[in-house]
């Protein structure tokens, strides 16, 4: 028997002849500790199949043609075992998360039709092949970052992406909520952050060098109840939502709303609006006590919206910390006076002080700071680059920041732009829409390795996992996000979940074969992915200027 076409690839599969047939009399029983998974699985399967799948009172009710869910303390928290045989289908996990990932595998085994929201063939016979699957993840952090600041993604779109992540066994959604181009989270004590900061008058179309503009307002934000719903929806799918509030750079939207946050002695901050183009913005936060107290107020509300006990990585709060030009601090008498007061050598040390302040503030509240790898800069080195204990690093400029952080004893999420920035183009052809960055094909992502060989075994333990990042400067709607994200997110999911050989030894041909089935699942889910043959006519953006970079990306 050929193994089923599962993505991501499981650790061990044993397929035999035979199948379980789900019928109108089939029952679904969730044992103690798996009730939430049972509710989710029952809902999606009833919707897709039209079968009643009534609740079984005992596991014995599922014998022969039913589904049972059960905990097995002998398995790890995210490990699962799925057995489909003459006794029916049994999914066991070390924790509810493991049972949930096993249920995702069961859905794949039922076929692409199991991903639809209503049955399209009432006479179809639903079967699960006889198979034993034993599986568990390689990495604990299997993430996707969605930039909802540059182009706003309405709440329903975020919920949809949580479902897509769950289908690929990804478990961390990093929400980039604030930037120069928009502030997306309601903060009740500072209402102008959304009244002013969530809307821009127009938007650059394409790369910042493009002459094209979309001459209409763009914006939106999530209410606090929206975010509570997103967090709860994610938790039901065993996904952590990590919020990002960007400081001290990428802050023009906040300064437009509250001009006193900016460097008022060198810039007329009252004249600033929400930024309407792309790139690195020089309008950064002023290093004042007022700014610190303001953002402490922001983070107080953020911590309430993203409680620490919602999911495994819920203690983390992302503070950005990247791409903070120091020009205004160099020109600002107030900033220079602050540096002298603090005994800081230069502006890099001033940024390190800013980051360390919020690292300590979060740590005092039982939370953990995570930031882009620039947060390593400006410290004294002797105290772990000046980072607060427990702080972690998102290594985006390459591997170097992650290597340095791991060697200093800090946890790392590997997300190097040269490998897993999904806004980078997927092909070098002329039809690729708004081509940004290096060519990163499906195969390139499949061969991404999160753990650099320079790390020792002990240092490598600090690599929590990996994350694919989706920056939306040139993604104006859900269709564009889908196109850039899929199918490459499927390859990334396999890298993050499966224990693959070294990159050069991975069997991309087998992955491509399994993808032929997976494309049908994506079709059923309504994902506007890039077809293997190239973009469909409506996915192209002729005449919109991008920023392609030729050649192979550096391994830095």
Coordinates of C-alpha atoms in Angstrom, one line a residue:
X1 CA 0.0 0.0 0.0
X2 CA 1.3 3.5 -0.9
X3 CA 1.5 5.9 2.0
X4 CA -1.2 8.6 2.0
X5 CA -0.2 12.0 0.6
X6 CA 0.1 13.9 3.9
X7 CA 1.5 17.4 4.4
X8 CA 3.5 18.0 6.5
X9 CA 5.1 14.6 6.2
X10 CA 4.6 12.5 9.4
X11 CA 7.3 10.7 11.3
X12 CA 6.0 7.2 10.6
X13 CA 3.2 5.8 8.5
X14 CA 2.1 2.2 8.0
X15 CA -0.7 1.7 5.5
X16 CA -2.5 -1.6 4.9
X17 CA -5.4 -2.8 2.8
X18 CA -8.9 -1.8 3.9
X19 CA -10.8 1.2 4.9
X20 CA -13.2 2.6 7.6
X21 CA -16.5 3.8 6.1
X22 CA -18.2 6.7 7.9
X23 CA -22.0 6.4 7.7
X24 CA -25.1 7.9 9.1
X25 CA -24.7 5.7 12.2
X26 CA -21.1 6.6 12.8
X27 CA -20.4 8.2 16.1
X28 CA -17.7 10.6 17.4
X29 CA -16.6 10.2 21.0
X30 CA -14.2 12.6 22.8
X31 CA -12.7 11.3 26.0
X32 CA -11.9 13.5 29.0
X33 CA -9.5 16.3 28.0
X34 CA -10.3 16.2 24.3
X35 CA -13.8 17.7 24.3
X36 CA -12.7 20.9 22.5
X37 CA -11.1 18.9 19.7
X38 CA -14.2 16.8 19.5
X39 CA -16.4 19.9 19.0
X40 CA -14.1 21.3 16.3
X41 CA -13.8 18.0 14.5
X42 CA -17.5 17.2 14.7
X43 CA -18.4 20.7 13.3
X44 CA -16.1 20.6 10.3
X45 CA -16.9 17.0 9.4
X46 CA -20.7 17.4 9.7
X47 CA -20.4 20.6 7.5
X48 CA -18.3 18.9 4.9
X49 CA -19.9 15.4 4.8
X50 CA -23.5 16.0 5.8
X51 CA -23.3 13.0 8.1
X52 CA -24.8 13.5 11.6
X53 CA -21.8 12.1 13.4
X54 CA -23.7 11.9 16.7
X55 CA -21.8 12.0 19.9
X56 CA -20.9 8.6 21.3
X57 CA -21.3 8.1 25.1
X58 CA -18.3 5.8 25.3
X59 CA -15.3 4.9 23.2
X60 CA -17.0 1.6 22.5
X61 CA -19.7 3.5 20.6
X62 CA -17.2 4.2 17.8
X63 CA -16.2 0.6 17.1
X64 CA -16.2 -0.3 13.4
X65 CA -17.3 2.9 11.8
X66 CA -16.7 5.7 14.3
X67 CA -14.1 8.1 15.5
X68 CA -12.6 8.2 19.0
X69 CA -10.4 10.8 20.6
X70 CA -8.3 10.1 23.7
X71 CA -5.3 11.3 25.7
X72 CA -2.2 9.0 26.1
X73 CA 0.2 10.3 28.7
X74 CA 3.0 8.3 27.1
X75 CA 3.1 10.8 24.2
X76 CA 4.5 14.3 24.2
X77 CA 2.1 17.2 24.4
X78 CA 1.9 17.7 20.6
X79 CA 2.5 14.1 19.6
X80 CA -0.3 12.0 18.3
X81 CA -1.0 8.5 17.1
X82 CA -3.8 7.8 14.6
X83 CA -4.9 4.2 14.0
X84 CA -7.6 3.4 11.4
X85 CA -8.6 -0.3 11.3
X86 CA -11.5 -2.6 11.7
X87 CA -12.2 -1.1 15.1
X88 CA -12.8 2.4 13.6
X89 CA -10.6 5.5 13.8
X90 CA -8.8 6.3 17.1
X91 CA -6.7 9.5 17.5
X92 CA -4.6 9.7 20.7
X93 CA -2.4 12.5 21.8
X94 CA -0.2 13.4 24.7
X95 CA -2.2 16.5 25.2
X96 CA -5.2 18.1 23.6
X97 CA -2.9 19.8 21.1
X98 CA -1.6 16.4 19.9
X99 CA -5.1 15.1 19.5
X100 CA -5.9 18.2 17.5
X101 CA -3.0 17.7 15.1
X102 CA -4.0 14.1 14.7
X103 CA -7.5 15.3 13.8
X104 CA -6.0 17.5 11.1
X105 CA -4.3 14.4 9.7
X106 CA -7.6 12.6 9.8
X107 CA -9.2 15.4 7.8
X108 CA -6.5 15.0 5.1
X109 CA -7.1 11.2 5.0
X110 CA -10.8 11.8 4.2
X111 CA -9.8 13.7 1.0
X112 CA -10.1 17.3 -0.2
X113 CA -13.9 17.3 0.1
X114 CA -13.5 17.2 3.9
X115 CA -12.3 20.9 3.6
X116 CA -15.6 22.2 2.2
X117 CA -18.2 23.9 4.2
X118 CA -21.1 22.0 2.8
X119 CA -21.4 18.6 1.1
X120 CA -21.4 18.7 -2.7
X121 CA -22.3 15.1 -3.2
X122 CA -24.9 13.7 -0.8
X123 CA -24.3 10.1 -2.1
X124 CA -20.6 10.1 -1.6
X125 CA -19.1 7.4 0.6
X126 CA -16.6 8.8 3.1
X127 CA -13.7 6.5 3.9
X128 CA -10.5 6.5 5.9
X129 CA -7.8 4.1 4.7
X130 CA -6.5 1.6 7.2
X131 CA -3.3 3.3 8.4
X132 CA -1.2 3.9 11.5
X133 CA 0.4 7.3 11.8
X134 CA 2.8 8.2 14.6
X135 CA 3.9 11.8 14.5
X136 CA 5.1 14.8 16.4
X137 CA 6.7 18.2 15.6
X138 CA 10.4 19.0 15.3
X139 CA 10.0 22.5 16.5
X140 CA 7.8 24.0 19.3
X141 CA 7.4 27.4 17.5
X142 CA 6.0 27.0 14.0
X143 CA 5.0 30.5 13.1
X144 CA 3.4 32.8 10.5
X145 CA 3.7 36.6 10.7
X146 CA 0.9 38.6 9.2
X147 CA 1.5 42.3 8.6
X148 CA -1.9 43.8 9.1
X149 CA -0.5 47.3 9.5
X150 CA 0.6 48.1 5.9
X151 CA -2.6 46.7 4.5
X152 CA -5.4 46.0 6.9
X153 CA -6.8 42.5 7.0
X154 CA -10.3 42.5 8.4
X155 CA -11.1 40.2 11.3
X156 CA -12.7 37.5 9.2
X157 CA -9.6 37.3 7.2
X158 CA -7.5 36.7 10.3
X159 CA -9.8 34.0 11.5
X160 CA -9.6 32.4 8.0
X161 CA -5.8 32.4 8.3
X162 CA -5.9 30.8 11.7
X163 CA -7.9 27.9 10.0
X164 CA -5.3 27.7 7.2
X165 CA -2.5 27.6 9.8
X166 CA -4.2 24.9 11.8
X167 CA -4.6 22.8 8.6
X168 CA -0.8 22.9 8.2
X169 CA 0.0 22.3 11.9
X170 CA 1.4 25.8 12.5
X171 CA 0.9 27.1 16.0
X172 CA 2.0 30.7 16.3
X173 CA 0.4 33.7 14.6
X174 CA 2.6 36.8 15.0
X175 CA 0.3 39.8 14.3
X176 CA 2.2 42.9 13.2
X177 CA -0.4 45.4 14.6
X178 CA 1.4 48.8 14.3
X179 CA 3.6 50.6 11.9
X180 CA 4.2 53.9 10.2
X181 CA 1.3 53.2 7.8
X182 CA -1.4 52.2 10.4
X183 CA -2.3 51.5 14.0
X184 CA -4.6 48.5 14.1
X185 CA -5.4 47.8 17.8
X186 CA -8.0 49.7 19.9
X187 CA -6.4 51.3 23.0
X188 CA -9.2 52.8 25.1
X189 CA -7.1 55.3 27.1
X190 CA -5.6 56.6 23.8
X191 CA -8.5 56.8 21.3
X192 CA -6.7 58.9 18.7
X193 CA -4.4 55.9 18.0
X194 CA -7.3 54.4 16.0
X195 CA -9.3 57.6 15.3
X196 CA -6.3 59.1 13.5
X197 CA -3.7 56.4 13.3
X198 CA -5.7 53.7 11.7
X199 CA -6.3 55.6 8.4
X200 CA -4.1 57.0 5.7
X201 CA -5.3 59.3 2.9
X202 CA -3.8 57.3 0.0
X203 CA -1.4 54.5 -0.6
X204 CA 1.7 54.0 -2.8
X205 CA 1.0 51.3 -5.4
X206 CA 3.9 49.0 -5.7
X207 CA 7.5 49.7 -4.6
X208 CA 8.2 53.1 -3.1
X209 CA 9.9 54.1 -6.4
X210 CA 6.7 53.5 -8.3
X211 CA 4.9 56.6 -9.7
X212 CA 1.5 55.0 -9.0
X213 CA -0.8 55.8 -6.1
X214 CA -4.1 54.5 -5.0
X215 CA -5.9 57.7 -4.4
X216 CA -8.4 56.6 -1.7
X217 CA -8.3 56.2 2.1
X218 CA -7.1 52.9 3.5
X219 CA -7.4 51.6 7.0
X220 CA -9.3 49.8 9.7
X221 CA -8.6 48.4 13.1
X222 CA -9.6 45.6 15.5
X223 CA -11.7 46.5 18.5
X224 CA -10.7 45.0 21.8
X225 CA -13.5 42.5 21.5
X226 CA -12.3 41.6 18.0
X227 CA -8.9 40.7 19.4
X228 CA -10.4 38.7 22.2
X229 CA -12.3 36.7 19.6
X230 CA -9.2 36.2 17.5
X231 CA -7.2 35.0 20.6
X232 CA -10.0 32.7 21.7
X233 CA -10.5 31.3 18.1
X234 CA -6.8 30.7 17.9
X235 CA -6.7 28.9 21.3
X236 CA -9.4 26.5 20.2
X237 CA -7.0 25.6 17.4
X238 CA -4.0 25.4 19.7
X239 CA -2.4 28.5 18.2
X240 CA -0.8 31.3 20.1
X241 CA -1.3 34.9 18.9
X242 CA 1.8 37.0 19.6
X243 CA 1.0 40.7 19.3
X244 CA 3.6 43.2 17.9
X245 CA 3.6 46.9 19.0
X246 CA 6.6 48.4 17.2
X247 CA 8.9 50.7 19.2
X248 CA 10.9 52.9 18.9
X249 CA 10.9 53.0 15.1
X250 CA 8.1 52.3 12.6
X251 CA 5.9 54.7 14.7
X252 CA 4.7 57.5 12.5
X253 CA 1.0 56.4 12.8
X254 CA 1.3 56.8 16.6
X255 CA 3.1 60.2 16.3
X256 CA 0.4 61.4 13.9
X257 CA -2.2 60.7 16.5
X258 CA -0.2 62.0 19.5
X259 CA 2.5 64.4 18.2
X260 CA 4.2 64.8 21.6
X261 CA 5.5 61.2 21.1
X262 CA 7.9 62.4 18.4
X263 CA 11.1 64.4 18.5
X264 CA 9.3 67.8 18.6
X265 CA 12.5 69.8 18.9
X266 CA 13.7 68.8 15.5
X267 CA 10.5 68.0 13.6
X268 CA 7.1 69.6 13.4
X269 CA 5.4 66.4 14.5
X270 CA 2.0 68.1 14.5
X271 CA 2.1 68.3 10.7
X272 CA 2.7 64.6 10.3
X273 CA 0.0 62.3 9.0
X274 CA -0.1 58.5 8.8
X275 CA 2.6 57.6 6.3
X276 CA 1.3 56.7 2.8
X277 CA 4.5 55.1 1.3
X278 CA 7.0 52.4 2.1
X279 CA 10.6 52.1 3.3
X280 CA 12.3 53.1 6.5
X281 CA 10.8 56.2 8.2
X282 CA 13.0 58.7 10.1
X283 CA 10.1 59.8 12.4
X284 CA 10.8 57.7 15.5
X285 CA 9.7 58.0 19.1
X286 CA 11.4 60.5 21.5
X287 CA 13.2 58.8 24.4
X288 CA 11.3 60.7 27.0
X289 CA 9.6 59.7 30.2
X290 CA 6.3 60.7 28.7
X291 CA 6.8 58.2 25.8
X292 CA 7.7 55.4 28.2
X293 CA 4.6 56.0 30.3
X294 CA 2.4 56.3 27.2
X295 CA 3.6 52.9 25.8
X296 CA 3.4 51.3 29.2
X297 CA -0.3 52.3 29.1
X298 CA -0.5 50.7 25.6
X299 CA 1.1 47.5 26.8
X300 CA -1.1 47.3 29.9
X301 CA -4.1 47.0 27.6
X302 CA -2.3 44.7 25.2
X303 CA -1.5 42.3 28.1
X304 CA -5.1 42.2 29.0
X305 CA -6.2 41.4 25.4
X306 CA -3.5 38.7 25.0
X307 CA -3.5 36.8 28.3
X308 CA -0.4 34.9 29.3
X309 CA -2.3 31.6 29.8
X310 CA -4.1 31.5 26.4
X311 CA -1.7 29.2 24.7
X312 CA 1.9 27.9 25.1
X313 CA 3.8 31.0 23.8
X314 CA 1.3 33.5 25.2
X315 CA 3.8 35.1 27.5
X316 CA 5.6 36.7 24.6
X317 CA 5.0 40.2 23.4
X318 CA 6.8 41.5 20.4
X319 CA 8.1 45.1 20.5
X320 CA 9.6 45.3 17.0
X321 CA 12.9 47.2 17.7
X322 CA 14.0 47.1 14.0
X323 CA 14.9 49.7 11.5
X324 CA 15.1 52.7 13.8
X325 CA 17.1 55.5 12.2
X326 CA 19.0 57.6 14.7
X327 CA 19.1 60.9 12.7
X328 CA 16.5 62.7 14.8
X329 CA 18.1 61.6 18.1
X330 CA 21.5 62.9 16.9
X331 CA 19.9 66.3 16.1
X332 CA 17.6 66.4 19.2
X333 CA 19.0 68.4 22.2
X334 CA 16.5 66.5 24.4
X335 CA 17.6 63.1 23.2
X336 CA 21.3 64.1 23.6
X337 CA 20.6 65.3 27.1
X338 CA 18.9 62.0 27.9
X339 CA 21.9 60.1 26.7
X340 CA 24.2 62.2 29.0
X341 CA 21.8 61.7 31.9
X342 CA 21.9 57.9 31.4
X343 CA 25.6 57.8 30.7
X344 CA 25.1 56.2 27.2
X345 CA 27.9 56.2 24.7
X346 CA 25.9 56.6 21.5
X347 CA 22.4 56.5 19.9
X348 CA 22.6 52.7 19.5
X349 CA 23.0 52.4 23.3
X350 CA 19.9 54.7 23.6
X351 CA 17.9 52.3 21.5
X352 CA 19.2 49.4 23.7
X353 CA 18.1 51.3 26.8
X354 CA 14.6 51.8 25.3
X355 CA 14.3 48.1 24.5
X356 CA 15.7 47.0 27.8
X357 CA 13.2 49.2 29.7
X358 CA 10.3 47.4 28.1
X359 CA 12.0 44.0 28.5
X360 CA 12.3 44.7 32.3
X361 CA 8.7 46.1 32.4
X362 CA 7.3 43.0 30.7
X363 CA 9.4 40.7 32.8
X364 CA 8.1 42.2 36.0
X365 CA 4.6 41.3 34.8
X366 CA 5.5 37.7 34.0
X367 CA 5.8 38.3 30.3
X368 CA 8.7 37.9 27.8
X369 CA 9.9 40.4 25.3
X370 CA 10.7 39.3 21.8
X371 CA 12.0 41.6 19.1
X372 CA 13.7 41.7 15.7
X373 CA 17.5 41.1 15.8
X374 CA 18.4 44.8 16.0
X375 CA 17.5 44.5 19.7
X376 CA 20.9 42.9 20.1
X377 CA 22.7 46.1 19.2
X378 CA 24.0 48.8 21.5
X379 CA 24.3 46.7 24.7
X380 CA 27.5 46.1 26.7
X381 CA 27.8 42.5 25.6
X382 CA 28.6 41.3 29.2
X383 CA 24.9 41.1 30.1
X384 CA 23.6 39.4 26.9
X385 CA 23.7 42.5 24.7
X386 CA 21.7 44.4 27.3
X387 CA 18.6 42.3 26.9
X388 CA 16.4 41.6 29.8
X389 CA 16.5 38.0 31.1
X390 CA 14.1 35.8 29.2
X391 CA 14.1 38.1 26.1
X392 CA 14.0 36.4 22.8
X393 CA 15.1 37.3 19.2
X394 CA 13.4 37.1 15.8
X395 CA 16.4 36.6 13.5
X396 CA 15.3 38.3 10.3
X397 CA 18.4 39.8 8.6
X398 CA 19.9 36.4 8.2
X399 CA 21.2 33.7 10.6
X400 CA 23.8 35.9 12.3
X401 CA 21.5 37.6 14.8
X402 CA 20.1 34.2 15.8
X403 CA 23.5 32.7 16.2
X404 CA 24.7 35.6 18.4
X405 CA 21.5 35.5 20.5
X406 CA 21.7 31.7 21.1
X407 CA 25.3 31.9 22.1
X408 CA 24.4 34.6 24.6
X409 CA 21.7 32.3 26.1
X410 CA 18.6 33.9 24.5
X411 CA 15.9 32.0 22.7
X412 CA 15.6 32.5 19.0
X413 CA 12.9 32.2 16.3
X414 CA 14.6 31.8 12.9
X415 CA 12.9 33.9 10.1
X416 CA 15.7 35.0 7.8
X417 CA 14.4 37.3 5.0
X418 CA 16.6 35.6 2.4
X419 CA 14.8 32.3 3.0
X420 CA 11.3 32.7 4.4
X421 CA 10.0 36.2 3.6
X422 CA 7.0 35.3 1.6
X423 CA 6.6 38.8 0.1
X424 CA 9.7 37.9 -2.0
X425 CA 8.9 36.8 -5.5
X426 CA 8.3 33.1 -6.3
X427 CA 9.7 33.2 -9.9
X428 CA 11.9 35.3 -12.1
X429 CA 9.4 35.5 -14.9
X430 CA 8.0 38.7 -16.2
X431 CA 4.4 37.8 -15.2
X432 CA 5.3 37.6 -11.5
X433 CA 3.2 40.4 -9.8
X434 CA 5.0 43.3 -8.2
X435 CA 8.3 41.4 -7.9
X436 CA 10.0 42.0 -4.6
X437 CA 13.4 40.7 -3.4
X438 CA 15.1 37.4 -4.3
X439 CA 13.4 34.5 -6.1
X440 CA 12.3 32.1 -3.5
X441 CA 10.6 29.1 -5.1
X442 CA 8.6 26.4 -3.5
X443 CA 11.7 24.2 -3.6
X444 CA 13.8 26.9 -2.0
X445 CA 11.5 27.1 1.0
X446 CA 11.3 23.3 1.2
X447 CA 15.1 23.3 1.6
X448 CA 15.2 26.0 4.3
X449 CA 17.0 24.8 7.4
X450 CA 16.2 26.7 10.6
X451 CA 19.2 25.5 12.7
X452 CA 22.5 26.9 11.5
X453 CA 25.4 24.4 11.7
X454 CA 27.6 26.9 13.6
X455 CA 25.6 26.3 16.7
X456 CA 26.6 23.6 19.2
X457 CA 24.0 21.1 20.5
X458 CA 23.4 23.2 23.6
X459 CA 23.2 26.4 21.7
X460 CA 20.8 24.9 19.2
X461 CA 18.4 24.2 22.1
X462 CA 17.7 28.0 22.1
X463 CA 16.2 27.8 18.6
X464 CA 12.5 27.7 19.5
X465 CA 11.6 27.1 15.9
X466 CA 11.0 29.0 12.7
X467 CA 8.6 31.5 11.2
X468 CA 7.5 32.6 7.7
X469 CA 6.9 36.4 7.4
X470 CA 4.3 38.0 5.1
X471 CA 4.9 41.8 4.8
X472 CA 2.0 43.4 2.9
X473 CA 3.3 46.6 1.4
X474 CA 2.4 45.3 -2.1
X475 CA -0.4 43.0 -1.0
X476 CA -3.6 45.1 -1.2
X477 CA -6.1 42.4 -0.5
X478 CA -6.7 38.8 0.6
X479 CA -6.1 37.5 -2.9
X480 CA -2.6 39.0 -3.0
X481 CA -1.8 37.6 0.4
X482 CA -3.0 34.2 -0.6
X483 CA -0.9 34.3 -3.8
X484 CA 2.3 35.2 -2.0
X485 CA 1.8 32.9 1.0
X486 CA 0.7 29.7 -0.8
X487 CA 1.8 27.1 -1.8
X488 CA 5.1 28.1 -0.1
X489 CA 3.5 28.0 3.4
X490 CA 2.9 24.3 2.9
X491 CA 6.6 23.7 2.3
X492 CA 7.5 25.9 5.3
X493 CA 5.1 23.9 7.4
X494 CA 6.8 20.7 6.5
X495 CA 10.2 22.2 7.4
X496 CA 8.9 23.4 10.8
X497 CA 7.0 20.2 11.7
X498 CA 8.8 17.3 10.1
X499 CA 12.3 15.9 10.9
X500 CA 13.7 16.2 7.4
X501 CA 17.2 15.3 6.1
X502 CA 19.8 17.9 5.4
X503 CA 18.5 20.4 2.8
X504 CA 20.4 19.0 -0.2
X505 CA 19.1 15.5 0.7
X506 CA 15.4 16.3 0.9
X507 CA 13.2 14.6 -1.6
X508 CA 11.5 17.5 -3.4
X509 CA 10.1 15.2 -6.0
X510 CA 8.1 13.4 -3.3
X511 CA 6.9 16.7 -1.9
X512 CA 5.8 17.8 -5.3
X513 CA 3.9 14.6 -5.7
X514 CA 2.1 15.1 -2.4
X515 CA 1.4 18.7 -3.3
X516 CA -0.7 17.5 -6.3
X517 CA -3.2 16.3 -3.8
X518 CA -2.7 19.2 -1.5
X519 CA -3.6 21.7 -4.2
X520 CA -7.1 20.1 -4.2
X521 CA -7.3 20.7 -0.5
X522 CA -6.3 24.4 -1.0
X523 CA -8.9 24.7 -3.8
X524 CA -11.6 23.4 -1.4
X525 CA -10.5 25.9 1.2
X526 CA -10.8 28.7 -1.4
X527 CA -7.1 29.7 -1.3
X528 CA -5.9 31.8 -4.2
X529 CA -2.4 30.2 -4.4
X530 CA 0.1 30.5 -7.1
X531 CA -0.3 27.6 -9.5
X532 CA 2.9 25.6 -10.4
X533 CA 2.5 26.8 -14.0
X534 CA 2.6 30.5 -13.0
X535 CA 0.2 33.3 -12.1
X536 CA -3.3 33.2 -13.5
X537 CA -4.3 36.3 -15.5
X538 CA -6.1 38.0 -12.6
X539 CA -3.1 37.4 -10.3
X540 CA -0.8 39.5 -12.4
X541 CA -0.1 43.2 -11.8
X542 CA 1.3 44.5 -15.1
X543 CA 3.0 47.9 -14.9
X544 CA 3.3 48.0 -11.1
X545 CA 6.9 48.5 -10.2
X546 CA 8.6 46.1 -7.8
X547 CA 12.1 45.8 -6.4
X548 CA 13.6 42.5 -7.7
X549 CA 17.1 41.4 -6.5
X550 CA 18.9 39.2 -8.8
X551 CA 21.1 36.2 -8.0
X552 CA 21.1 33.8 -5.1
X553 CA 20.5 35.3 -1.6
X554 CA 23.5 35.5 0.7
X555 CA 23.7 33.0 3.5
X556 CA 24.4 35.5 6.3

